[in-house]
Coordinates of C-alpha atoms in Angstrom, one line a residue:
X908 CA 155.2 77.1 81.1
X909 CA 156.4 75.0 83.5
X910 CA 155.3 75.3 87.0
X911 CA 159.0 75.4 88.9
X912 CA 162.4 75.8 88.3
X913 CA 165.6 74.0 89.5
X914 CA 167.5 76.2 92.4
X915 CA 170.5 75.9 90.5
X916 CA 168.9 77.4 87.0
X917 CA 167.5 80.1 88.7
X918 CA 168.5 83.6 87.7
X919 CA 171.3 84.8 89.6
X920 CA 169.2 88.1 90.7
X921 CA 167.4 86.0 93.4
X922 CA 168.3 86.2 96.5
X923 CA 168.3 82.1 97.3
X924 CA 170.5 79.5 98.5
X925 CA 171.1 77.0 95.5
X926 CA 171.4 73.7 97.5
X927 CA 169.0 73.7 100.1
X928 CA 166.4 72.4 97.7
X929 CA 166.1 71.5 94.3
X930 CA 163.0 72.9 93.2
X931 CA 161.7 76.5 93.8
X932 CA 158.4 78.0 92.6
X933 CA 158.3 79.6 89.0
X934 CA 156.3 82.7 89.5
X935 CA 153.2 83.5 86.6
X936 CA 153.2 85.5 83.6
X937 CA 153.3 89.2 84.3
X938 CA 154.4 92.7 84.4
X939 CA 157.6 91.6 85.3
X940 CA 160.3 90.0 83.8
X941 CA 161.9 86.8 85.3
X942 CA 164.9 88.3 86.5
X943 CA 163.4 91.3 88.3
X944 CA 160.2 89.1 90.3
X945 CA 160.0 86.1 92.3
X946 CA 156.7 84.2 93.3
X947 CA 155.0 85.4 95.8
X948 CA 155.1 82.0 98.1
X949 CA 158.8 82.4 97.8
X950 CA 158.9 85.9 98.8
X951 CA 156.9 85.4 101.8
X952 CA 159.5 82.5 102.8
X953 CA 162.3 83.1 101.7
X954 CA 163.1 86.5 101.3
X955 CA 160.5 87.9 104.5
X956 CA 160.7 84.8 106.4
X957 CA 157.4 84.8 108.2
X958 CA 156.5 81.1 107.5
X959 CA 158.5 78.1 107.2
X960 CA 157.5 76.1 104.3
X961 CA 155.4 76.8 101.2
X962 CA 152.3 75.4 102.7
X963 CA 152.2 77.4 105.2
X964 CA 153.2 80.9 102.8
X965 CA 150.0 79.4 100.9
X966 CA 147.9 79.8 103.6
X967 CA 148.7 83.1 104.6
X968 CA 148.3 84.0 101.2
X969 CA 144.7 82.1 100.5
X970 CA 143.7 84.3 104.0
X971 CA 144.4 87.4 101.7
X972 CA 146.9 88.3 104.5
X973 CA 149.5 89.3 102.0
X974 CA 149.5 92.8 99.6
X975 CA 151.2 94.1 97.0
X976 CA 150.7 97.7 95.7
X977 CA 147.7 97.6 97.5
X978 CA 146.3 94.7 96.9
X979 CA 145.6 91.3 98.2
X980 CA 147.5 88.5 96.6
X981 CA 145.2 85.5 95.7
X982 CA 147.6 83.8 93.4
X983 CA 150.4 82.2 95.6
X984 CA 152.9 82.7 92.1
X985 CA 152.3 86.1 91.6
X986 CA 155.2 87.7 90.3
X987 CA 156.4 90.2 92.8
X988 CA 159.0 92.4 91.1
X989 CA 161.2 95.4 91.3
X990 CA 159.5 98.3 92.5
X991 CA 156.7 96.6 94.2
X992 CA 155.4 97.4 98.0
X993 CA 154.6 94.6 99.8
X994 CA 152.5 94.7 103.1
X995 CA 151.3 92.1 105.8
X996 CA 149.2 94.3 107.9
X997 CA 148.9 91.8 110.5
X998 CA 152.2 91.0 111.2
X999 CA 153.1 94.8 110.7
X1000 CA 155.4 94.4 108.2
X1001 CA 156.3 97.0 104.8
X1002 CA 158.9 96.6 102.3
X1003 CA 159.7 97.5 98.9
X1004 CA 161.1 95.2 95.9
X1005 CA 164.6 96.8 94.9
X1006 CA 168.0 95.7 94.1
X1007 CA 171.2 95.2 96.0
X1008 CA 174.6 97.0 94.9
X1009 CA 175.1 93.2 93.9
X1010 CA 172.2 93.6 91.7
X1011 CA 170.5 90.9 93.7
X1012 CA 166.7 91.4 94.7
X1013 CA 166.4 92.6 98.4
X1014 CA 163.6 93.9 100.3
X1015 CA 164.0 97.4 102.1
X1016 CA 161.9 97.9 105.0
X1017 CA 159.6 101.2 104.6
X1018 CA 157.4 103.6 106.8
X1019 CA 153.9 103.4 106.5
X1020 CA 153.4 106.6 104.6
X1021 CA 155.9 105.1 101.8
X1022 CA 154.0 102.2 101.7
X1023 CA 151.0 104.1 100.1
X1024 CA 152.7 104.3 96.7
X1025 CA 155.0 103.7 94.2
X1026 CA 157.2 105.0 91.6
X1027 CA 156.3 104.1 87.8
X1028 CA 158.3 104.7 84.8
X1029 CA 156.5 105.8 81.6
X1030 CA 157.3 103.0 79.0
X1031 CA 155.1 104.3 76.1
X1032 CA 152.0 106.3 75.5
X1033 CA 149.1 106.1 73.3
X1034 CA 146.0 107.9 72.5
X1035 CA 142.8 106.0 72.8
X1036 CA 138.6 106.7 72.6
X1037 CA 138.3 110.3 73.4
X1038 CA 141.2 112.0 72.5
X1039 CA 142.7 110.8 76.0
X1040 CA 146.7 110.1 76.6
X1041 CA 147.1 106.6 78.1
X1042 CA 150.4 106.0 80.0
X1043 CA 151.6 102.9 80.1
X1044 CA 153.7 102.1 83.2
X1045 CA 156.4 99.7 84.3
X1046 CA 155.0 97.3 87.0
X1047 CA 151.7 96.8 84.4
X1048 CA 150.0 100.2 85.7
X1049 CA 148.1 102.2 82.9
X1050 CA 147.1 106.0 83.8
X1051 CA 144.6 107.7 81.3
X1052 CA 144.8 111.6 81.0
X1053 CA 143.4 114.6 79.3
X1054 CA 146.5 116.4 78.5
X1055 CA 149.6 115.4 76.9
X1056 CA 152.1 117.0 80.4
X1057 CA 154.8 113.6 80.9
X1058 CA 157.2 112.3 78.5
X1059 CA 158.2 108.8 77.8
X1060 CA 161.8 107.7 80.4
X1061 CA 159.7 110.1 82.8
X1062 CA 158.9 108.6 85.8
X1063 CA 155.3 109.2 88.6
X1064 CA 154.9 109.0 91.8
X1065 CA 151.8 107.1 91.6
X1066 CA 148.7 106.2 95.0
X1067 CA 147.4 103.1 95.2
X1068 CA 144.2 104.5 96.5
X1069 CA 142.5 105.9 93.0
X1070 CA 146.1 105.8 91.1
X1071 CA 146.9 109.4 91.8
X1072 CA 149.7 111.5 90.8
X1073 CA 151.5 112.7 93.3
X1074 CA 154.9 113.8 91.9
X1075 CA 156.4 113.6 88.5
X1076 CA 160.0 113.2 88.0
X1077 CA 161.5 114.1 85.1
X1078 CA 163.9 112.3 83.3
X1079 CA 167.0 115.2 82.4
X1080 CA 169.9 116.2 83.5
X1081 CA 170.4 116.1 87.0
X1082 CA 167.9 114.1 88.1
X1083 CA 168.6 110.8 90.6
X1084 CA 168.1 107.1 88.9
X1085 CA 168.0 103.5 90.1
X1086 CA 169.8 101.0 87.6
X1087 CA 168.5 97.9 87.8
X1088 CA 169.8 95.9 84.9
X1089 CA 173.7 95.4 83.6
X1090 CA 176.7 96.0 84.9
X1091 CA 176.0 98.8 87.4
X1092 CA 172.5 96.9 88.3
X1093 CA 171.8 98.1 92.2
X1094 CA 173.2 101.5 92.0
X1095 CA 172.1 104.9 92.0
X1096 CA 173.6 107.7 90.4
X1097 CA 172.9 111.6 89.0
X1098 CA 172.5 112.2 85.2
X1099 CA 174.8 114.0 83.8
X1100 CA 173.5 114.0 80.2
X1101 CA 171.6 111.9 77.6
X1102 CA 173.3 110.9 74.7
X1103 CA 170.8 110.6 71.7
X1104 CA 172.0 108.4 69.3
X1105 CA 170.4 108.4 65.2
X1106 CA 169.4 104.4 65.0
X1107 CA 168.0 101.6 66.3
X1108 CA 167.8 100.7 69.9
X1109 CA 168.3 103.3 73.3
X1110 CA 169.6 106.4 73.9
X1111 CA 172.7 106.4 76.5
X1112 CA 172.9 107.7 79.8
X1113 CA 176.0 109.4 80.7
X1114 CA 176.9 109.8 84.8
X1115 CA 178.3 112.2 86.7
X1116 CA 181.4 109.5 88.0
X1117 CA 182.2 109.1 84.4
X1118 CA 180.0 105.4 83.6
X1119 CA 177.2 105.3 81.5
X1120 CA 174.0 103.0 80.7
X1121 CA 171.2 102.8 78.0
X1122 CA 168.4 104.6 79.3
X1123 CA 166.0 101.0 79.1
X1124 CA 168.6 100.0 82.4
X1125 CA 167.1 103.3 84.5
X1126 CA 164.5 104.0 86.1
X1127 CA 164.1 108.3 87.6
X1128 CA 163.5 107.9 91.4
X1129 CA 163.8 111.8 92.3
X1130 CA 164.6 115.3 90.7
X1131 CA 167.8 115.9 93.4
X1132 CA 167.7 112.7 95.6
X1133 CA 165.9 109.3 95.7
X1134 CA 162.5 109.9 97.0
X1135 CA 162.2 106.1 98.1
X1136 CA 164.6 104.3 101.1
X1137 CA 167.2 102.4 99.6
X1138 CA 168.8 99.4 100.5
X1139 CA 172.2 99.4 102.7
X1140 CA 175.5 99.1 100.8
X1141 CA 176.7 95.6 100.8
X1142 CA 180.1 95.1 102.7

């Protein structure tokens, strides 16, 4: 895997200018996908703006000044993706990874008590040594339980201090979603109902305005209202 990208072949959900460069950095292999992460070096100088050049993002990053979810970042590609809460406590700064209405990647800034967790979405489950339910998690996060209580499309409202619950939100009718793939990529809308359909590939969410997504394009950020700070509507 090569180490960078041109500007021009970059996915069109980054948030860059094409022709000030040619190159930009190519973030690792990770929990997220191309199109929903960027490196972190780029993040911290493109997107937050707190250093000028890569050199100096690789720096702030090799002084473990910059987290994500919690964590310092020692790798200076490091995808950072959708979802993701980025902090640089000595600058004071918070944000979380979402999408635009444009379905570019943004960065919303957030309070410090929001900064203290995330929302996952329940990809899969499995049951491993000990009869215990593991829940794998978008973002890479893995949860191990006693009890079978969430359902796969569900989503948690997971600490980054000893990956607590704190809310689950399930995924049924009524309940708030963030799109963040296709056509409708950046919005957020109220389920009106789940279509199930008898084959291959996902079920179909219906809306309430009438458009509908496969369920693998949605991800449940509240039961009656987005629990997380969203980003402004574009103009």
């Amino acid at each position: 895997m090569s180490d960078h990208m041109k500007r021009l072949a970059a996915p069109r959900t980054w948030p860059l200018k094409r022709k000030v460069n040619i190159w930009v950095a190519k973030q690792s292999a990770g929990a997220h996908s191309v199109e929903e992460s960027m490196a972190a070096v780029t993040v911290l100088r493109d997107m937050i703006g707190a250093c000028d050049t890569a050199k100096e993002a690789k720096r702030i990053i090799g002084n473990r000044e910059m987290f994500v979810d919690g964590k310092a970042v020692k790798n200076p590609k490091m995808p950072v993706g959708f979802m993701d809460v980025i902090t640089i406590p000595k600058m004071d700064l918070r944000f979380r990874m979402l999408f635009t209405d444009k379905g570019k990647l943004t960065l919303v800034p957030i309070d410090e008590s929001e900064a203290a967790w995330e929302i996952c979405k329940i990809e899969n489950k499995t049951i491993v040594k000990g009869g215990k339910f593991q829940l794998n998690l978008s973002g890479g996060r893995n949860v191990l339980l006693d009890k079978n209580a969430y359902k796969c499309g569900d989503s948690l409202k997971i600490a980054f201090d000893g990956q607590k619950i704190l809310e689950h939100y399930p995924f049924t009718e009524g309940c708030t979603v963030f799109i963040k793939e296709g056509s409708h990529s950046g919005s957020v809308k109220t389920v009106k109902g789940i279509q199930i359909l008898k084959r291959s590939g996902p079920n179909v969410v219906i809306f309430n305005d009438g458009t509908e997504t496969v369920t693998d394009n949605i991800m449940v950020i509240g039961s009656a209202g987005p629990a997380i700070k969203l980003p402004e509507a574009s103009e």
